CSV table of N, CA and C in Angstrom, one decimal:
chain,number,residue,atom,x,y,z
A,207,MET,N,10.1,-95.8,20.4
A,207,MET,CA,9.0,-96.2,21.3
A,207,MET,C,9.0,-95.4,22.6
A,208,LEU,N,7.9,-95.1,23.0
A,208,LEU,CA,7.7,-94.4,24.3
A,208,LEU,C,6.8,-95.2,25.2
A,209,LYS,N,7.0,-95.1,26.5
A,209,LYS,CA,6.2,-95.8,27.4
A,209,LYS,C,4.8,-95.2,27.4
A,210,ALA,N,3.8,-96.1,27.5
A,210,ALA,CA,2.4,-95.7,27.7
A,210,ALA,C,1.8,-94.9,26.5
A,211,ILE,N,2.6,-94.8,25.4
A,211,ILE,CA,2.0,-94.2,24.2
A,211,ILE,C,1.9,-95.3,23.1
A,212,ASP,N,0.7,-95.4,22.5
A,212,ASP,CA,0.5,-96.4,21.5
A,212,ASP,C,1.5,-96.2,20.4
A,213,PRO,N,2.2,-97.3,20.0
A,213,PRO,CA,3.2,-97.2,18.9
A,213,PRO,C,2.7,-96.8,17.6
A,214,LEU,N,1.4,-96.9,17.3
A,214,LEU,CA,0.9,-96.4,16.1
A,214,LEU,C,1.0,-94.9,15.9
A,215,LEU,N,1.0,-94.2,17.1
A,215,LEU,CA,1.0,-92.7,17.1
A,215,LEU,C,2.4,-92.2,16.8
A,216,ASN,N,2.7,-91.9,15.5
A,216,ASN,CA,4.0,-91.4,15.1
A,216,ASN,C,4.1,-89.9,15.6
A,217,ALA,N,5.3,-89.4,15.4
A,217,ALA,CA,5.6,-88.0,15.9
A,217,ALA,C,4.7,-87.0,15.3
A,218,ASP,N,4.3,-87.1,14.0
A,218,ASP,CA,3.5,-86.1,13.4
A,218,ASP,C,2.1,-86.1,14.0
A,219,VAL,N,1.5,-87.3,14.2
A,219,VAL,CA,0.2,-87.5,14.8
A,219,VAL,C,0.2,-87.0,16.2
A,220,LEU,N,1.2,-87.3,17.0
A,220,LEU,CA,1.4,-86.8,18.3
A,220,LEU,C,1.4,-85.3,18.4
A,221,TYR,N,2.1,-84.7,17.5
A,221,TYR,CA,2.2,-83.2,17.4
A,221,TYR,C,0.8,-82.7,17.2
A,222,ALA,N,0.1,-83.2,16.2
A,222,ALA,CA,-1.3,-82.7,15.9
A,222,ALA,C,-2.2,-82.8,17.1
A,223,LEU,N,-2.2,-84.0,17.7
A,223,LEU,CA,-3.1,-84.2,18.9
A,223,LEU,C,-2.8,-83.2,20.0
A,224,ARG,N,-1.5,-83.0,20.2
A,224,ARG,CA,-1.1,-82.0,21.3
A,224,ARG,C,-1.4,-80.6,20.9
A,225,ALA,N,-1.3,-80.3,19.7
A,225,ALA,CA,-1.5,-78.9,19.2
A,225,ALA,C,-3.0,-78.5,19.2
A,226,MET,N,-3.8,-79.5,19.0
A,226,MET,CA,-5.3,-79.2,18.9
A,226,MET,C,-5.8,-78.6,20.2
A,227,GLY,N,-6.7,-77.7,20.1
A,227,GLY,CA,-7.4,-77.1,21.3
A,227,GLY,C,-8.8,-77.7,21.5
A,228,HIS,N,-9.4,-77.3,22.6
A,228,HIS,CA,-10.8,-77.7,22.8
A,228,HIS,C,-11.7,-77.3,21.7
A,229,GLY,N,-12.5,-78.2,21.1
A,229,GLY,CA,-13.4,-78.0,20.1
A,229,GLY,C,-12.8,-78.2,18.7
A,230,ASP,N,-11.5,-78.3,18.6
A,230,ASP,CA,-10.9,-78.6,17.3
A,230,ASP,C,-11.2,-80.1,16.9
A,231,GLU,N,-11.3,-80.3,15.6
A,231,GLU,CA,-11.7,-81.6,15.1
A,231,GLU,C,-10.6,-82.2,14.3
A,232,ILE,N,-10.5,-83.6,14.4
A,232,ILE,CA,-9.5,-84.3,13.6
A,232,ILE,C,-10.3,-85.4,12.8
A,233,VAL,N,-9.9,-85.5,11.5
A,233,VAL,CA,-10.5,-86.5,10.6
A,233,VAL,C,-9.6,-87.7,10.6
A,234,VAL,N,-10.3,-88.9,10.8
A,234,VAL,CA,-9.5,-90.2,10.7
A,234,VAL,C,-10.3,-90.9,9.5
A,235,CYS,N,-9.5,-91.1,8.4
A,235,CYS,CA,-10.2,-91.6,7.2
A,235,CYS,C,-9.6,-92.8,6.6
A,236,ASP,N,-10.3,-93.4,5.7
A,236,ASP,CA,-9.9,-94.6,5.0
A,236,ASP,C,-9.1,-94.2,3.8
A,237,VAL,N,-8.5,-95.2,3.0
A,237,VAL,CA,-7.7,-95.0,1.9
A,237,VAL,C,-8.4,-94.4,0.7
A,238,ASN,N,-9.7,-94.4,0.6
A,238,ASN,CA,-10.4,-93.9,-0.5
A,238,ASN,C,-10.8,-92.4,-0.3
A,239,PHE,N,-10.7,-91.9,0.9
A,239,PHE,CA,-11.0,-90.5,1.1
A,239,PHE,C,-10.1,-89.6,0.4
A,240,PRO,N,-10.5,-88.4,-0.1
A,240,PRO,CA,-9.6,-87.5,-0.8
A,240,PRO,C,-8.8,-86.7,0.3
A,241,ALA,N,-7.9,-87.5,0.9
A,241,ALA,CA,-7.2,-87.0,2.1
A,241,ALA,C,-6.2,-85.9,1.8
A,242,GLU,N,-5.4,-86.1,0.8
A,242,GLU,CA,-4.3,-85.1,0.5
A,242,GLU,C,-4.9,-83.8,0.2
A,243,SER,N,-5.9,-83.7,-0.7
A,243,SER,CA,-6.5,-82.4,-1.1
A,243,SER,C,-7.2,-81.8,0.1
A,244,THR,N,-7.9,-82.6,0.8
A,244,THR,CA,-8.7,-82.1,2.0
A,244,THR,C,-7.7,-81.6,3.1
A,245,ALA,N,-6.6,-82.3,3.3
A,245,ALA,CA,-5.7,-82.0,4.4
A,245,ALA,C,-5.0,-80.6,4.1
A,246,ARG,N,-4.8,-80.3,2.8
A,246,ARG,CA,-4.2,-79.0,2.5
A,246,ARG,C,-5.1,-77.8,2.9
A,247,MET,N,-6.4,-78.0,3.1
A,247,MET,CA,-7.3,-77.0,3.5
A,247,MET,C,-7.5,-76.9,5.0
A,248,THR,N,-6.9,-77.8,5.8
A,248,THR,CA,-7.1,-77.8,7.2
A,248,THR,C,-6.2,-76.9,7.9
A,249,THR,N,-6.3,-76.7,9.2
A,249,THR,CA,-5.4,-75.9,10.0
A,249,THR,C,-4.0,-76.3,9.9
A,250,LEU,N,-3.7,-77.6,10.0
A,250,LEU,CA,-2.4,-78.1,9.9
A,250,LEU,C,-1.8,-78.0,8.5
A,251,GLY,N,-2.7,-78.2,7.5
A,251,GLY,CA,-2.3,-77.9,6.2
A,251,GLY,C,-1.5,-79.1,5.4
A,252,ARG,N,-1.4,-80.2,6.1
A,252,ARG,CA,-0.7,-81.3,5.5
A,252,ARG,C,-1.3,-82.6,6.0
A,253,LEU,N,-1.2,-83.7,5.2
A,253,LEU,CA,-1.7,-85.0,5.5
A,253,LEU,C,-0.9,-85.7,6.5
A,254,LEU,N,-1.5,-86.3,7.5
A,254,LEU,CA,-0.8,-87.2,8.4
A,254,LEU,C,-1.3,-88.6,8.1
A,255,ARG,N,-0.4,-89.6,8.4
A,255,ARG,CA,-0.7,-91.0,8.0
A,255,ARG,C,-0.5,-91.9,9.2
A,256,ILE,N,-1.4,-92.9,9.3
A,256,ILE,CA,-1.1,-94.1,10.1
A,256,ILE,C,-1.3,-95.3,9.2
A,257,ASP,N,-0.3,-95.5,8.4
A,257,ASP,CA,-0.4,-96.6,7.4
A,257,ASP,C,-0.4,-98.0,8.0
A,258,GLY,N,-1.0,-98.9,7.4
A,258,GLY,CA,-1.0,-100.3,7.8
A,258,GLY,C,-2.0,-100.6,8.9
A,259,ALA,N,-2.7,-99.6,9.5
A,259,ALA,CA,-3.6,-99.8,10.5
A,259,ALA,C,-5.0,-99.7,10.0
A,260,SER,N,-5.9,-100.5,10.5
A,260,SER,CA,-7.3,-100.4,10.2
A,260,SER,C,-7.9,-99.1,10.8
A,261,GLY,N,-9.0,-98.7,10.4
A,261,GLY,CA,-9.7,-97.5,11.0
A,261,GLY,C,-9.9,-97.7,12.4
A,262,PRO,N,-10.5,-98.8,12.8
A,262,PRO,CA,-10.8,-99.0,14.3
A,262,PRO,C,-9.5,-99.0,15.1
A,263,ARG,N,-8.5,-99.6,14.6
A,263,ARG,CA,-7.2,-99.7,15.4
A,263,ARG,C,-6.6,-98.3,15.5
A,264,ALA,N,-6.6,-97.5,14.4
A,264,ALA,CA,-6.1,-96.1,14.4
A,264,ALA,C,-6.9,-95.3,15.4
A,265,ILE,N,-8.2,-95.4,15.4
A,265,ILE,CA,-9.0,-94.6,16.3
A,265,ILE,C,-8.8,-95.0,17.7
A,266,GLU,N,-8.6,-96.3,18.0
A,266,GLU,CA,-8.2,-96.7,19.3
A,266,GLU,C,-7.0,-96.0,19.8
A,267,ALA,N,-6.0,-96.0,18.9
A,267,ALA,CA,-4.7,-95.3,19.3
A,267,ALA,C,-5.0,-93.8,19.6
A,268,VAL,N,-5.7,-93.1,18.7
A,268,VAL,CA,-6.0,-91.7,18.9
A,268,VAL,C,-6.7,-91.5,20.2
A,269,LEU,N,-7.7,-92.3,20.4
A,269,LEU,CA,-8.5,-92.1,21.6
A,269,LEU,C,-7.8,-92.5,22.9
A,270,SER,N,-6.7,-93.1,22.8
A,270,SER,CA,-5.9,-93.4,24.0
A,270,SER,C,-5.3,-92.1,24.6
A,271,LEU,N,-5.3,-91.0,23.7
A,271,LEU,CA,-4.7,-89.7,24.2
A,271,LEU,C,-5.7,-88.6,24.1
A,272,LEU,N,-6.6,-88.7,23.1
A,272,LEU,CA,-7.5,-87.5,22.8
A,272,LEU,C,-8.8,-87.6,23.6
A,273,PRO,N,-9.1,-86.6,24.5
A,273,PRO,CA,-10.4,-86.5,25.2
A,273,PRO,C,-11.4,-86.1,24.2
A,274,ILE,N,-12.6,-86.7,24.3
A,274,ILE,CA,-13.7,-86.3,23.4
A,274,ILE,C,-14.6,-85.2,24.1
A,275,ASP,N,-15.0,-84.2,23.3
A,275,ASP,CA,-15.7,-83.1,23.8
A,275,ASP,C,-17.1,-83.5,24.3
A,276,SER,N,-17.3,-83.2,25.6
A,276,SER,CA,-18.6,-83.6,26.2
A,276,SER,C,-19.6,-82.4,26.3
A,277,PHE,N,-19.2,-81.3,25.7
A,277,PHE,CA,-20.0,-80.1,25.8
A,277,PHE,C,-20.9,-79.9,24.5
A,278,VAL,N,-20.8,-80.8,23.6
A,278,VAL,CA,-21.5,-80.6,22.3
A,278,VAL,C,-22.4,-81.9,22.1
A,279,PRO,N,-23.5,-81.8,21.4
A,279,PRO,CA,-24.3,-82.9,21.2
A,279,PRO,C,-23.8,-84.0,20.3
A,280,ASP,N,-22.9,-83.7,19.3
A,280,ASP,CA,-22.4,-84.7,18.3
A,280,ASP,C,-20.9,-84.6,18.2
A,281,PRO,N,-20.2,-85.1,19.2
A,281,PRO,CA,-18.7,-85.0,19.1
A,281,PRO,C,-18.0,-85.9,18.2
A,282,ILE,N,-18.7,-87.0,17.7
A,282,ILE,CA,-18.1,-87.9,16.8
A,282,ILE,C,-19.1,-88.1,15.6
A,283,LEU,N,-18.5,-87.9,14.5
A,283,LEU,CA,-19.3,-88.0,13.2
A,283,LEU,C,-18.8,-89.2,12.4
A,284,ARG,N,-19.7,-89.8,11.7
A,284,ARG,CA,-19.3,-90.9,10.7
A,284,ARG,C,-19.9,-90.5,9.4
A,285,MET,N,-19.2,-90.9,8.3
A,285,MET,CA,-19.7,-90.6,7.0
A,285,MET,C,-20.9,-91.6,6.7
A,286,GLU,N,-22.0,-91.0,6.3
A,286,GLU,CA,-23.2,-91.9,6.0
A,286,GLU,C,-23.0,-92.6,4.7
A,287,VAL,N,-23.6,-93.8,4.6
A,287,VAL,CA,-23.6,-94.5,3.3
A,287,VAL,C,-24.5,-93.8,2.3
A,288,VAL,N,-24.1,-93.7,1.1
A,288,VAL,CA,-24.8,-93.0,0.1
A,288,VAL,C,-26.1,-93.8,-0.1
A,289,ASP,N,-27.3,-93.1,-0.1
A,289,ASP,CA,-28.6,-93.6,-0.3
A,289,ASP,C,-29.0,-94.6,0.8
A,290,ALA,N,-28.3,-94.7,1.8
A,290,ALA,CA,-28.7,-95.6,3.0
A,290,ALA,C,-28.1,-95.0,4.3
A,291,PRO,N,-28.6,-93.8,4.6
A,291,PRO,CA,-28.0,-93.0,5.7
A,291,PRO,C,-28.0,-93.7,7.1
A,292,PHE,N,-28.9,-94.6,7.3
A,292,PHE,CA,-29.1,-95.3,8.6
A,292,PHE,C,-28.3,-96.6,8.6
A,293,GLU,N,-27.7,-97.0,7.5
A,293,GLU,CA,-27.0,-98.3,7.5
A,293,GLU,C,-25.6,-98.0,8.2
A,294,VAL,N,-25.2,-99.0,9.0
A,294,VAL,CA,-24.0,-98.9,9.7
A,294,VAL,C,-23.1,-100.1,9.3
A,295,PRO,N,-22.1,-99.7,8.4
A,295,PRO,CA,-21.2,-100.8,7.9
A,295,PRO,C,-20.4,-101.4,9.0
A,296,ALA,N,-19.8,-102.5,8.8
A,296,ALA,CA,-19.0,-103.2,9.8
A,296,ALA,C,-17.9,-102.4,10.3
A,297,VAL,N,-17.2,-101.6,9.5
A,297,VAL,CA,-16.1,-100.8,10.0
A,297,VAL,C,-16.6,-99.7,11.0
A,298,GLN,N,-17.8,-99.2,10.7
A,298,GLN,CA,-18.4,-98.2,11.7
A,298,GLN,C,-18.8,-98.9,13.0
A,299,ALA,N,-19.4,-100.1,12.9
A,299,ALA,CA,-19.8,-100.8,14.1
A,299,ALA,C,-18.6,-101.1,14.9
A,300,GLU,N,-17.4,-101.5,14.3
A,300,GLU,CA,-16.2,-101.7,15.0
A,300,GLU,C,-15.7,-100.5,15.7
A,301,VAL,N,-15.7,-99.3,15.0
A,301,VAL,CA,-15.3,-98.1,15.6
A,301,VAL,C,-16.2,-97.7,16.8
A,302,GLN,N,-17.5,-98.0,16.6
A,302,GLN,CA,-18.5,-97.7,17.7
A,302,GLN,C,-18.1,-98.4,19.0
A,303,ARG,N,-17.7,-99.7,18.8
A,303,ARG,CA,-17.2,-100.5,20.0
A,303,ARG,C,-15.9,-99.9,20.6
A,304,VAL,N,-15.0,-99.4,19.8
A,304,VAL,CA,-13.8,-98.8,20.2
A,304,VAL,C,-14.1,-97.5,21.0
A,305,ILE,N,-15.0,-96.7,20.5
A,305,ILE,CA,-15.4,-95.5,21.1
A,305,ILE,C,-16.0,-95.8,22.5
A,306,ASP,N,-17.0,-96.7,22.5
A,306,ASP,CA,-17.7,-97.0,23.8
A,306,ASP,C,-16.7,-97.5,24.8
A,307,ALA,N,-15.7,-98.3,24.4
A,307,ALA,CA,-14.7,-98.8,25.3
A,307,ALA,C,-13.8,-97.7,25.9
A,308,SER,N,-13.4,-96.8,25.0
A,308,SER,CA,-12.5,-95.7,25.4
A,308,SER,C,-13.2,-94.7,26.3
A,309,GLN,N,-14.5,-94.6,26.2
A,309,GLN,CA,-15.3,-93.7,27.0
A,309,GLN,C,-15.9,-94.3,28.3
A,310,GLY,N,-15.8,-95.6,28.3
A,310,GLY,CA,-16.4,-96.3,29.5
A,310,GLY,C,-17.9,-96.4,29.5
A,311,GLN,N,-18.5,-96.0,28.4
A,311,GLN,CA,-20.0,-95.9,28.3
A,311,GLN,C,-20.3,-95.7,26.9
A,312,PRO,N,-21.5,-96.0,26.4
A,312,PRO,CA,-21.9,-95.8,25.1
A,312,PRO,C,-21.9,-94.3,24.7
A,313,LEU,N,-21.3,-94.0,23.5
A,313,LEU,CA,-21.3,-92.6,23.0
A,313,LEU,C,-21.6,-92.7,21.5
A,314,ALA,N,-22.8,-92.5,21.1
A,314,ALA,CA,-23.2,-92.7,19.7
A,314,ALA,C,-22.6,-91.7,18.8
A,315,MET,N,-22.2,-92.3,17.6
A,315,MET,CA,-21.7,-91.4,16.5
A,315,MET,C,-23.0,-90.9,15.8
A,316,THR,N,-22.8,-89.7,15.1
A,316,THR,CA,-23.8,-89.1,14.3
A,316,THR,C,-23.4,-89.2,12.9
A,317,GLY,N,-24.4,-89.6,12.0
A,317,GLY,CA,-24.1,-89.7,10.6
A,317,GLY,C,-24.1,-88.3,10.0
A,318,LEU,N,-23.3,-88.2,9.0
A,318,LEU,CA,-23.2,-87.0,8.2
A,318,LEU,C,-23.1,-87.3,6.7
A,319,GLU,N,-24.0,-86.8,5.9
A,319,GLU,CA,-24.0,-87.0,4.5
A,319,GLU,C,-22.6,-86.9,3.9
A,320,ARG,N,-22.3,-87.7,2.9
A,320,ARG,CA,-21.0,-87.7,2.3
A,320,ARG,C,-20.4,-86.4,1.9
A,321,PHE,N,-21.1,-85.6,1.1
A,321,PHE,CA,-20.6,-84.3,0.7
A,321,PHE,C,-20.5,-83.3,1.8
A,322,ALA,N,-21.4,-83.4,2.8
A,322,ALA,CA,-21.4,-82.5,4.0
A,322,ALA,C,-20.2,-82.9,4.8
A,323,PHE,N,-19.9,-84.2,4.9
A,323,PHE,CA,-18.7,-84.7,5.6
A,323,PHE,C,-17.4,-84.1,4.9
A,324,TYR,N,-17.3,-84.1,3.6
A,324,TYR,CA,-16.2,-83.6,2.9
A,324,TYR,C,-16.0,-82.1,3.3
A,325,GLU,N,-17.1,-81.3,3.3
A,325,GLU,CA,-17.0,-79.9,3.6
A,325,GLU,C,-16.6,-79.7,5.0
A,326,ARG,N,-17.1,-80.5,5.9
A,326,ARG,CA,-16.8,-80.3,7.4
A,326,ARG,C,-15.3,-80.7,7.6
A,327,ALA,N,-14.8,-81.7,6.9
A,327,ALA,CA,-13.4,-82.1,7.0
A,327,ALA,C,-12.4,-81.0,6.6
A,328,LYS,N,-12.8,-80.2,5.7
A,328,LYS,CA,-11.9,-79.1,5.2
A,328,LYS,C,-11.7,-78.1,6.3
A,329,ASN,N,-12.5,-78.0,7.3
A,329,ASN,CA,-12.4,-77.1,8.4
A,329,ASN,C,-11.8,-77.7,9.7
A,330,ALA,N,-11.4,-79.0,9.5
A,330,ALA,CA,-10.8,-79.7,10.7
A,330,ALA,C,-9.4,-79.2,11.0
A,331,PHE,N,-8.9,-79.5,12.1
A,331,PHE,CA,-7.5,-79.2,12.4
A,331,PHE,C,-6.5,-80.0,11.6
A,332,ALA,N,-6.8,-81.3,11.4
A,332,ALA,CA,-5.9,-82.2,10.7
A,332,ALA,C,-6.7,-83.4,10.1
A,333,VAL,N,-6.1,-84.0,9.1
A,333,VAL,CA,-6.6,-85.3,8.5
A,333,VAL,C,-5.5,-86.4,8.7
A,334,VAL,N,-6.0,-87.5,9.3
A,334,VAL,CA,-5.1,-88.7,9.4
A,334,VAL,C,-5.7,-89.8,8.5
A,335,GLN,N,-4.9,-90.2,7.6
A,335,GLN,CA,-5.3,-91.3,6.7
A,335,GLN,C,-4.8,-92.6,7.2
A,336,THR,N,-5.6,-93.6,7.3
A,336,THR,CA,-5.2,-94.9,7.8
A,336,THR,C,-5.1,-95.9,6.6
A,337,GLY,N,-4.8,-97.1,6.9
A,337,GLY,CA,-4.7,-98.1,5.9
A,337,GLY,C,-6.0,-98.8,5.6
A,338,GLU,N,-7.1,-98.3,6.2
A,338,GLU,CA,-8.4,-98.9,6.1
A,338,GLU,C,-8.9,-99.0,4.7
A,339,ARG,N,-9.2,-100.2,4.1
A,339,ARG,CA,-9.7,-100.3,2.8
A,339,ARG,C,-11.2,-100.5,2.7
A,340,ARG,N,-11.9,-100.7,3.8
A,340,ARG,CA,-13.3,-100.8,3.7
A,340,ARG,C,-13.9,-99.5,3.5
A,341,PHE,N,-15.0,-99.5,2.7
A,341,PHE,CA,-15.7,-98.2,2.4
A,341,PHE,C,-16.3,-97.6,3.7
A,342,TYR,N,-16.4,-96.3,3.8
A,342,TYR,CA,-17.1,-95.6,4.8
A,342,TYR,C,-16.3,-95.7,6.2
A,343,GLY,N,-15.0,-95.8,6.1
A,343,GLY,CA,-14.2,-95.8,7.3
A,343,GLY,C,-13.7,-94.4,7.6
A,344,CYS,N,-14.6,-93.5,7.6
A,344,CYS,CA,-14.3,-92.0,7.7
A,344,CYS,C,-15.0,-91.4,8.9
A,345,PHE,N,-14.3,-90.7,9.8
A,345,PHE,CA,-14.8,-90.2,11.1
A,345,PHE,C,-14.2,-88.9,11.4
A,346,ILE,N,-15.0,-88.1,12.1
A,346,ILE,CA,-14.5,-86.8,12.6
A,346,ILE,C,-14.7,-86.8,14.1
A,347,LEU,N,-13.6,-86.5,14.9
A,347,LEU,CA,-13.6,-86.5,16.3
A,347,LEU,C,-13.3,-85.1,16.8
A,348,LYS,N,-14.1,-84.7,17.8
A,348,LYS,CA,-14.0,-83.3,18.3
A,348,LYS,C,-13.3,-83.4,19.7
A,349,LYS,N,-12.2,-82.7,19.8
A,349,LYS,CA,-11.4,-82.7,21.0
A,349,LYS,C,-12.0,-82.0,22.2
A,350,GLY,N,-12.0,-82.7,23.3
A,350,GLY,CA,-12.5,-82.1,24.5
A,350,GLY,C,-11.4,-81.6,25.4
A,351,VAL,N,-11.7,-81.6,26.7
A,351,VAL,CA,-10.7,-81.1,27.7
A,351,VAL,C,-10.4,-82.2,28.7
A,352,ILE,N,-9.3,-82.0,29.4
A,352,ILE,CA,-8.9,-82.8,30.5
A,352,ILE,C,-9.0,-81.9,31.8
A,353,PRO,N,-9.9,-82.3,32.7
A,353,PRO,CA,-10.2,-81.4,33.9
A,353,PRO,C,-9.0,-81.4,34.8
A,354,PRO,N,-8.9,-80.4,35.7
A,354,PRO,CA,-7.8,-80.4,36.7
A,354,PRO,C,-8.0,-81.5,37.7
A,355,ASP,N,-6.9,-81.9,38.4
A,355,ASP,CA,-7.0,-83.0,39.4
A,355,ASP,C,-7.9,-82.5,40.5
């Protein structure tokens, strides 16, 4: 345990968050996502895990350290529901509340079609698989910057 660091963030996840640069993306996905095969194609090249945590709780932990990119129009993506792209499942609504709380203001997620999401995920810096069992608990977060004091 470390002071002021969420205990869900294990050493591997902390390493990835620190190693990422401005504009790099991290995938936070549910248990049904093809995480292992996708992670092999990422910059990091191996799967990271936050087992036992829901998607919203894992994203809350990640966002406690990760700044979100404010220079791009769509810094947070969610996987769209197949044949219902505008539907927002409960897990995504919960993550939206986590995002808004972490940013101190609303920051809408952008939907991305399932197969387009898979392709985008392959170019991410890393993939973190959570213990989320609800469908469509898959998100891509783009790292921003921390300005000087």
